[in-house]
Tab-separated table of C-alpha atoms in Angstrom:
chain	number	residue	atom	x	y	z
G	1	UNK	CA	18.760	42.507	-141.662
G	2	UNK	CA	21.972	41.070	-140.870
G	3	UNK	CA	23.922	38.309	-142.590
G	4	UNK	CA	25.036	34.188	-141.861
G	5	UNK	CA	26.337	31.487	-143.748
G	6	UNK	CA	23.559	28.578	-143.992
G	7	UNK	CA	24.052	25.204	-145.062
G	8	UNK	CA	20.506	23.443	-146.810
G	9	UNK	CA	22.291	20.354	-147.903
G	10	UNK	CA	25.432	18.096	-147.782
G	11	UNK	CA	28.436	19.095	-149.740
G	12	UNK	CA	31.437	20.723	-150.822
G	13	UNK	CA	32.071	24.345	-150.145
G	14	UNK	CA	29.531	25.896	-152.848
G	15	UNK	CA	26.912	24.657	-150.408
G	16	UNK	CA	27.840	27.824	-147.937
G	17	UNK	CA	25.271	30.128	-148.983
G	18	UNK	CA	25.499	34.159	-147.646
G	19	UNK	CA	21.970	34.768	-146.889
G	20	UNK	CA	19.773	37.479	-144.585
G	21	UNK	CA	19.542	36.378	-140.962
G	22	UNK	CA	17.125	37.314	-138.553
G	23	UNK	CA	19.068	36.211	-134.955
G	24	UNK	CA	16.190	36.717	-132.977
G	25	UNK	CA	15.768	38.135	-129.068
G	26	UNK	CA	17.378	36.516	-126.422
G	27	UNK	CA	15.274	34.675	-123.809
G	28	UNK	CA	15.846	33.903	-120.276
G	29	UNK	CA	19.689	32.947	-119.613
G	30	UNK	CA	20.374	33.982	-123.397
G	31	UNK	CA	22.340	37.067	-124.782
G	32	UNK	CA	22.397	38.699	-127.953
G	33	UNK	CA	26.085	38.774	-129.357
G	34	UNK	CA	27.777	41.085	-132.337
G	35	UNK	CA	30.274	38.867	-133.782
G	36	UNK	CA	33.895	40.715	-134.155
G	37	UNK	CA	35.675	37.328	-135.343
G	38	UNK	CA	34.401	33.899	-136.348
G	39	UNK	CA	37.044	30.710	-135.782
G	40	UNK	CA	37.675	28.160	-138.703
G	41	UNK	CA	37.824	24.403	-137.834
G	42	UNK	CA	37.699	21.409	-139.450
G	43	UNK	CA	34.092	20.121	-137.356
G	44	UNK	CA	33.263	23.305	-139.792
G	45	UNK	CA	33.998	20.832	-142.436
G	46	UNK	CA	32.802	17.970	-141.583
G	47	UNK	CA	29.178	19.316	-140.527
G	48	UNK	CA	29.193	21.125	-144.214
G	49	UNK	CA	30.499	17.295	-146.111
G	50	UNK	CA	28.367	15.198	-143.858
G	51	UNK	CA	30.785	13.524	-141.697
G	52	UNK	CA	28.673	14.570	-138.719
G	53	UNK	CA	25.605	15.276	-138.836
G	54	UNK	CA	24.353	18.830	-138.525
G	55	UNK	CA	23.014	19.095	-134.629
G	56	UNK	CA	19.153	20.231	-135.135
G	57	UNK	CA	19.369	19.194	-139.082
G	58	UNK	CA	19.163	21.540	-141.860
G	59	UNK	CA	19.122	24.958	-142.679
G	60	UNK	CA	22.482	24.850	-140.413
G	61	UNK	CA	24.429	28.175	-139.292
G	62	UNK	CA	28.153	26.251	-139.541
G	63	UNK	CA	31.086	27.220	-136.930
G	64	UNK	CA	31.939	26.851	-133.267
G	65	UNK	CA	34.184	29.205	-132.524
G	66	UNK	CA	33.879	32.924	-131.990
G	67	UNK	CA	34.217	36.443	-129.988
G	68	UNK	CA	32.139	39.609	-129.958
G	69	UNK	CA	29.983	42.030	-127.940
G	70	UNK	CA	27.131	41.734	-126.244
G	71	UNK	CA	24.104	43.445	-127.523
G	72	UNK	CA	21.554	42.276	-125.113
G	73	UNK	CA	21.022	40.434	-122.243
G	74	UNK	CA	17.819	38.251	-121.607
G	75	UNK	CA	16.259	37.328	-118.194
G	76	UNK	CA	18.141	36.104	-115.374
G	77	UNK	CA	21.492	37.092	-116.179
G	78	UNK	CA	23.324	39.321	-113.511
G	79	UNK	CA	26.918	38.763	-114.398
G	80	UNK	CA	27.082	40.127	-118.135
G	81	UNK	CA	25.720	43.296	-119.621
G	82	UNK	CA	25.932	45.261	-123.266
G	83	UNK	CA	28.963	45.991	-123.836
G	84	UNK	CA	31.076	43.243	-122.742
G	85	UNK	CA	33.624	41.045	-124.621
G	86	UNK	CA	32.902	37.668	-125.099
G	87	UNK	CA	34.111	34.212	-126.541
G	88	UNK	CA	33.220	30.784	-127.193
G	89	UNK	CA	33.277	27.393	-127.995
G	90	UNK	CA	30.000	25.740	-129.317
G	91	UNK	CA	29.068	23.190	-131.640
G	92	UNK	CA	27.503	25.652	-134.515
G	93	UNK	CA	25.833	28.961	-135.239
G	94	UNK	CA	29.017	31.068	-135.472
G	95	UNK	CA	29.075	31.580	-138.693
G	96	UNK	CA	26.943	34.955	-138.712
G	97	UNK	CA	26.920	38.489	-138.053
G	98	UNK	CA	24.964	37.864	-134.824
G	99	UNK	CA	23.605	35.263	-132.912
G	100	UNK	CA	21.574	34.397	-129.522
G	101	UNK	CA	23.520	32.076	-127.526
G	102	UNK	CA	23.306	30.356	-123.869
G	103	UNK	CA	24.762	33.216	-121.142
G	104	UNK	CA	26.408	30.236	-119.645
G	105	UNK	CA	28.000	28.630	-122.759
G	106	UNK	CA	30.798	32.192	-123.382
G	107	UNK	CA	32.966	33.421	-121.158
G	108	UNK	CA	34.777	37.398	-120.901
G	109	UNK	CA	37.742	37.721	-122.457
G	110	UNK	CA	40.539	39.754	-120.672
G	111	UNK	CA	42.684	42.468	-121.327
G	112	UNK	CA	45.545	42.044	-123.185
G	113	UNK	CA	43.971	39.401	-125.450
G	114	UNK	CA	42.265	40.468	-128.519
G	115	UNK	CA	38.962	39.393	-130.255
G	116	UNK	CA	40.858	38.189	-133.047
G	117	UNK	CA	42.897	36.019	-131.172
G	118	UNK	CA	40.205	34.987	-128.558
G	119	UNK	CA	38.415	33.551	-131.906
G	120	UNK	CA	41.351	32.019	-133.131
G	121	UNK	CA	42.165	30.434	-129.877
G	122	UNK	CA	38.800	29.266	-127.893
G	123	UNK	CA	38.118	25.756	-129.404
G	124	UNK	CA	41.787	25.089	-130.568
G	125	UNK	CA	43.070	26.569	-127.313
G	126	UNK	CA	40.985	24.284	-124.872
G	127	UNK	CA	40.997	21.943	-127.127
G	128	UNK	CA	44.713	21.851	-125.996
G	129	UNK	CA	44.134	22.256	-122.568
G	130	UNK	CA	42.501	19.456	-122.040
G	131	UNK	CA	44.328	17.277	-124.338
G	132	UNK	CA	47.727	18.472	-122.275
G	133	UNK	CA	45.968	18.572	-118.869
G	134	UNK	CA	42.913	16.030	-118.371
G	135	UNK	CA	43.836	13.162	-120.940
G	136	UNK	CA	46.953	12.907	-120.644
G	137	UNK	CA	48.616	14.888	-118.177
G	138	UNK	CA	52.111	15.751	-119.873
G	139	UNK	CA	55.169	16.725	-117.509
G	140	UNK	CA	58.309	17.106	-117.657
G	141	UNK	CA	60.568	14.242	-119.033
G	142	UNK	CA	57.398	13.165	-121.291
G	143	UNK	CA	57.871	12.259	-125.031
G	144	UNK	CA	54.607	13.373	-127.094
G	145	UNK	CA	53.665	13.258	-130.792
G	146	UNK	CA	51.429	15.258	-132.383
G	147	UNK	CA	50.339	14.799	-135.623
G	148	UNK	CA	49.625	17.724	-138.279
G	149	UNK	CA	51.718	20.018	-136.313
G	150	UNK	CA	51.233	23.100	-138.321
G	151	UNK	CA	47.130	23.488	-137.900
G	152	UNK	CA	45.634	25.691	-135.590
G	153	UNK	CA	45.394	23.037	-132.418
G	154	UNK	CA	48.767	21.887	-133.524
G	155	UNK	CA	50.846	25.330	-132.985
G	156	UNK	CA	48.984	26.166	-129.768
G	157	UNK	CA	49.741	22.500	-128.600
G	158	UNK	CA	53.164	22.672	-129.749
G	159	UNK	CA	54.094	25.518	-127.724
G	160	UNK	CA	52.343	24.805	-124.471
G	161	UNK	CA	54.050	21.033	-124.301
G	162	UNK	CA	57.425	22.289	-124.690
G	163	UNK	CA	56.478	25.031	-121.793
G	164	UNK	CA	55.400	21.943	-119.370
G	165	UNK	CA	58.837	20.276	-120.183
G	166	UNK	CA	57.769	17.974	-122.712
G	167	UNK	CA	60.010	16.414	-125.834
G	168	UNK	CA	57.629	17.424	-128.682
G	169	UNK	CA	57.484	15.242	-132.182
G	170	UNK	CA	55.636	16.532	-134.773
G	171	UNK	CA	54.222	15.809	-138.281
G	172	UNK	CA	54.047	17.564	-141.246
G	173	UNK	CA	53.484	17.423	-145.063
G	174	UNK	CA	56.064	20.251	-146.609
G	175	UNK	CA	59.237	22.346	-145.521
G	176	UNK	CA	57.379	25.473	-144.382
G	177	UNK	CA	55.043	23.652	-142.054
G	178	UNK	CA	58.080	21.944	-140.682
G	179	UNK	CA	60.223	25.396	-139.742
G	180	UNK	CA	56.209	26.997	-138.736
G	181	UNK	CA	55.787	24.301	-136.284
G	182	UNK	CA	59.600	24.300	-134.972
G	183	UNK	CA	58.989	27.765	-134.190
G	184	UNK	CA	55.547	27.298	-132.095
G	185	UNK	CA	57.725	24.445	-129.485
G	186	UNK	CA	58.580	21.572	-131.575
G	187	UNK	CA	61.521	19.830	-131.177
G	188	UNK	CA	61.546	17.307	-133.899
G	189	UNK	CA	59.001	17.443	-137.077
G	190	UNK	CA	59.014	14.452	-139.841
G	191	UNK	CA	58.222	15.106	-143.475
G	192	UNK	CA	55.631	12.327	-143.755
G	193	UNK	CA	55.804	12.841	-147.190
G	194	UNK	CA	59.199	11.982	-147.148
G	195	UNK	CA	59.586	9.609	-144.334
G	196	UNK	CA	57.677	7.148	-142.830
G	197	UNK	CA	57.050	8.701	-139.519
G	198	UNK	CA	57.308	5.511	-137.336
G	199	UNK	CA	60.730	5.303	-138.486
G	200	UNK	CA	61.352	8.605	-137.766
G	201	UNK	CA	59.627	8.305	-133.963
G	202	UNK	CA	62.359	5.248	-133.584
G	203	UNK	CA	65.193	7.103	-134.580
G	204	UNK	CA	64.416	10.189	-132.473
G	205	UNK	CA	63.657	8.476	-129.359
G	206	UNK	CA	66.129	6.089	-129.315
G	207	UNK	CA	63.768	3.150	-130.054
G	208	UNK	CA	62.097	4.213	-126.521
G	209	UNK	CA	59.172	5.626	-128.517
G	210	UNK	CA	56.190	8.301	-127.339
G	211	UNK	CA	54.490	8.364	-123.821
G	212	UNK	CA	51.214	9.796	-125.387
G	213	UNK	CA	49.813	10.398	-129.424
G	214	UNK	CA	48.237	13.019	-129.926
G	215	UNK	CA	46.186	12.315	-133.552
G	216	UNK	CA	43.389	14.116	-135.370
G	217	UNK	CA	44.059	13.050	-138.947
G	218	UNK	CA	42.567	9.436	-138.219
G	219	UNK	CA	42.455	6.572	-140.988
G	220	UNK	CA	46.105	8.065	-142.735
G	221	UNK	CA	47.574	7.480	-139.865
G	222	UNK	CA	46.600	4.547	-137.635
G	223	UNK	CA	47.514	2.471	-136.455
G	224	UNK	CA	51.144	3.578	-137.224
G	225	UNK	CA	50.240	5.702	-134.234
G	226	UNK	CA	50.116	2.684	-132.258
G	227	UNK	CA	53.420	1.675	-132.896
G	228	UNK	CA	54.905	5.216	-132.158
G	229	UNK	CA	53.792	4.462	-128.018
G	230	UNK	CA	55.909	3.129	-125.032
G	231	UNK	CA	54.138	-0.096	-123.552
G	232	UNK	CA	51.724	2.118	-121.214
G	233	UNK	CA	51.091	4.931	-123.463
G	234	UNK	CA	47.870	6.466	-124.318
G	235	UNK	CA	46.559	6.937	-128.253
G	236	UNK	CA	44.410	10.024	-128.196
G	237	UNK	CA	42.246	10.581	-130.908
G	238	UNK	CA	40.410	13.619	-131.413
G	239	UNK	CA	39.933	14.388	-134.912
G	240	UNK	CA	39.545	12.648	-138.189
G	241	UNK	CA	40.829	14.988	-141.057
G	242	UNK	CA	41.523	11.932	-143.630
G	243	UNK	CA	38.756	9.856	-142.496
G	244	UNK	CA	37.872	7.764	-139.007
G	245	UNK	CA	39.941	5.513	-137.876
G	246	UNK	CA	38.747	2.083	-138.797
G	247	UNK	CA	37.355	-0.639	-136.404
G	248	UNK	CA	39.921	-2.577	-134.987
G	249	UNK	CA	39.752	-5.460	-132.080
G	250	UNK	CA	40.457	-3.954	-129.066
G	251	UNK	CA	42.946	-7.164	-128.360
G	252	UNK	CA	45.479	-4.770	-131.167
G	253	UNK	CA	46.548	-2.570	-127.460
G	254	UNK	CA	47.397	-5.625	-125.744
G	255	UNK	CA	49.758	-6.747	-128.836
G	256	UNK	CA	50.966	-2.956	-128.837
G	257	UNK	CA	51.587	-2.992	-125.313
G	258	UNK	CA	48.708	-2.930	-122.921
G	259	UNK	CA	48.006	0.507	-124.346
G	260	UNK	CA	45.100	2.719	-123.468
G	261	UNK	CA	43.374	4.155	-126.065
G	262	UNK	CA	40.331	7.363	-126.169
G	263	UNK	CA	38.318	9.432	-128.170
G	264	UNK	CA	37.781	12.680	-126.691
G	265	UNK	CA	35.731	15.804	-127.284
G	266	UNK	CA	36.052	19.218	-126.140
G	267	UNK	CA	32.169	19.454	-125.535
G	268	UNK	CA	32.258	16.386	-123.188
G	269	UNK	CA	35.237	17.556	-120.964
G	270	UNK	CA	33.693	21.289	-121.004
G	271	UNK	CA	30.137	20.026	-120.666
G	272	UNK	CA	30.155	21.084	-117.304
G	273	UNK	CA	30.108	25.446	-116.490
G	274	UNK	CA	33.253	25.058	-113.627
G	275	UNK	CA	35.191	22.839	-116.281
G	276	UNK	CA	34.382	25.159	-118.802
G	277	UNK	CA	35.231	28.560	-117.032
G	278	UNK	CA	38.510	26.362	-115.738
G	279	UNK	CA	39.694	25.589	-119.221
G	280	UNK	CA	39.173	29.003	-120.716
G	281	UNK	CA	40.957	30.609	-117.372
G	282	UNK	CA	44.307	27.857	-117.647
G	283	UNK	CA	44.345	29.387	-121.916
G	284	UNK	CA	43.716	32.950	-121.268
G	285	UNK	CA	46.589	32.733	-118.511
G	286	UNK	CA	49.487	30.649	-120.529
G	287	UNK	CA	48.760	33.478	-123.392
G	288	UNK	CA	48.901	36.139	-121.677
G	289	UNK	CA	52.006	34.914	-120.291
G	290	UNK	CA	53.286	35.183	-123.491
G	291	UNK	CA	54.443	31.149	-123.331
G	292	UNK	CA	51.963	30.515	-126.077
G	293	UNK	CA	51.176	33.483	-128.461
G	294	UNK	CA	48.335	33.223	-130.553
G	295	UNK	CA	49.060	34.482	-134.143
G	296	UNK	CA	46.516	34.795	-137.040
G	297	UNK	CA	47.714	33.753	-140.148
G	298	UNK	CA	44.866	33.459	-142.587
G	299	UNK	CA	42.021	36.338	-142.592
G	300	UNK	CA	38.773	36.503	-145.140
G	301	UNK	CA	35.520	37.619	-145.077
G	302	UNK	CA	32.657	35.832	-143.901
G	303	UNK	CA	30.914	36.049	-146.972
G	304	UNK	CA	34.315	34.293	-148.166
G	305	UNK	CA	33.415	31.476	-145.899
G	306	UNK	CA	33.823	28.686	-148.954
G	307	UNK	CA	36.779	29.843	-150.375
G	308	UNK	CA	37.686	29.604	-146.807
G	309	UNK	CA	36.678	25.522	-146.423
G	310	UNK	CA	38.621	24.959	-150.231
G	311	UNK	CA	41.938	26.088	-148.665
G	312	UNK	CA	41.680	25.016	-145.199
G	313	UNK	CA	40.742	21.138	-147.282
G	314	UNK	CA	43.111	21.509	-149.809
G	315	UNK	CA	46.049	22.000	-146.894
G	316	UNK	CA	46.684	25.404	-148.484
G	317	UNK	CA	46.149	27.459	-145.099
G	318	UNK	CA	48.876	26.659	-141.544
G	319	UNK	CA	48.267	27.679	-137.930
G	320	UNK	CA	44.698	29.464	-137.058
G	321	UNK	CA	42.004	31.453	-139.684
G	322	UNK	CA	39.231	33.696	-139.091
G	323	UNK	CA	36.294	35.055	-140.718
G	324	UNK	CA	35.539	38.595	-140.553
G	325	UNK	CA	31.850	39.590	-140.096
């Protein structure tokens, strides 16, 4: 019998129970995977508090993010067989030993990247890409701010920016994550425990401020966001670490300065199979590259998986984690 995290109920991480799990055979356009390495995230966490609510309900296999081998290959699949390396980006069910999955919901993973970093890098990577490439398309010249510069989508982010020509403004909470995001592409990163970041936007721009915000921390920080943004620029927000960002008339841009204003998802702009296969392609190519490198800087065992959530919470981990099956 093999083994996966399960959630029954709403909670903190003691609710991320190790049990025996059977992952069935796969059906037509299904495969049978072996997970190598599992991705942390923080949709991990907010399935597991409640925040969103579990897709399908409970008992919930947590985690969207992960690479392995395939074991078997159902019906009607003529482009993978046992053997093959694969990765993804899902919604949940990572969070196990091994899983069935839709054939057309994981792509292969080349040479020269690893599973470790494929797992690390699938949701945070295209996350990234299409942040960078489809909501805002950053070029050279552009000014962008990204908060919580040191987590996983943050370094990846960081680095491919500055490779597109971009001036890139970061946030973070202590000295360490300030020098570990200057060394993944960011040219300036504010202590926002120390200074109000606004401020420090003004003051590093000139007073000409950001063309785009990039901001998954939510409620802490809008909509001080807002006022970081060039008349024009677009507020992008795509994660809500302290909490959602609170209703607001929409009239608030207009006073900003006719700005535009989203709320993306990775699993709406890779919905489609060609977008999908086109994300993971542009991330597997600026890695291997070697313009953004994809380093792994917290490891623990999926059985580990709470201890896991408590530091990844409690802003004790930087950069990407996985879990080892």
């Amino acid at each position: 019998m093999f083994k996966a995290i399960r959630i029954h109920a709403h909670g903190g991480p003691e609710v991320l129970t190790y049990e025996d799990a059977d992952p069935g055979q796969p059906g037509s356009g299904q495969i049978l995977v072996r997970h190598t390495a599992i991705g942390l995230n923080f949709i991990d966490v907010y399935h597991r508090s409640g925040l969103y609510q579990p897709p399908g309900g409970f008992p919930l296999i947590p985690g969207g993010e992960a690479a392995g081998v395939v074991v078997e290959v159902g019906a009607d699949i003529d482009w993978l067989k046992p053997g093959d390396r694969i990765a993804y980006a899902v919604t949940t069910g990572a969070y196990a030993e091994q899983r069935v999955i839709a054939a057309d919901r994981v792509v292969k993973v080349p040479d020269g990247i690893s599973d470790e970093q494929a797992a690390a890098m699938m949701l945070k990577g295209m996350t990234a890409e299409y942040l960078l490439r489809r909501t805002f398309k950053v070029k050279a010249g552009d000014t962008v701010l990204y908060h919580a510069a040191a987590g996983g989508v943050g370094l990846i982010l960081g680095q491919w920016a500055k490779h597109l020509g971009a001036t890139v403004i970061g946030t973070a909470s202590s000295a360490d994550k300030i020098e570990l995001a200057k060394a993944h592409g960011f040219d300036h990163v504010i202590n926002y425990r120390e200074q109000d970041f606004v401020a420090g936007v003004l003051a590093i721009t000139g007073g000409k401020k950001c063309d785009v915000v990039y901001d998954s921390v939510g409620n802490d920080t809008f909509p001080a966001s807002l006022d970081c943004l060039k008349p024009l620029g677009m507020f992008a927000s795509f994660g809500q670490s302290s909490g959602p960002v609170p209703p607001f008339s929409m009239s608030l841009l207009a006073q900003k300065g006719s700005l535009f204003a989203t709320r993306p998802t990775l699993f709406v702009y890779n919905a489609r199979r060609e977008d999908l296969e086109a994300s993971a392609a542009a991330l597997f190519d600026i890695v291997l590259s070697g313009a953004v490198k994809i380093k792994i800087n917290q490891r623990y065992a999926l059985e580990d998986a709470g201890r896991a959530h408590s530091d990844l919470e409690g802003r004790r981990t930087t950069g990407t984690t996985i879990l080892i099956p």
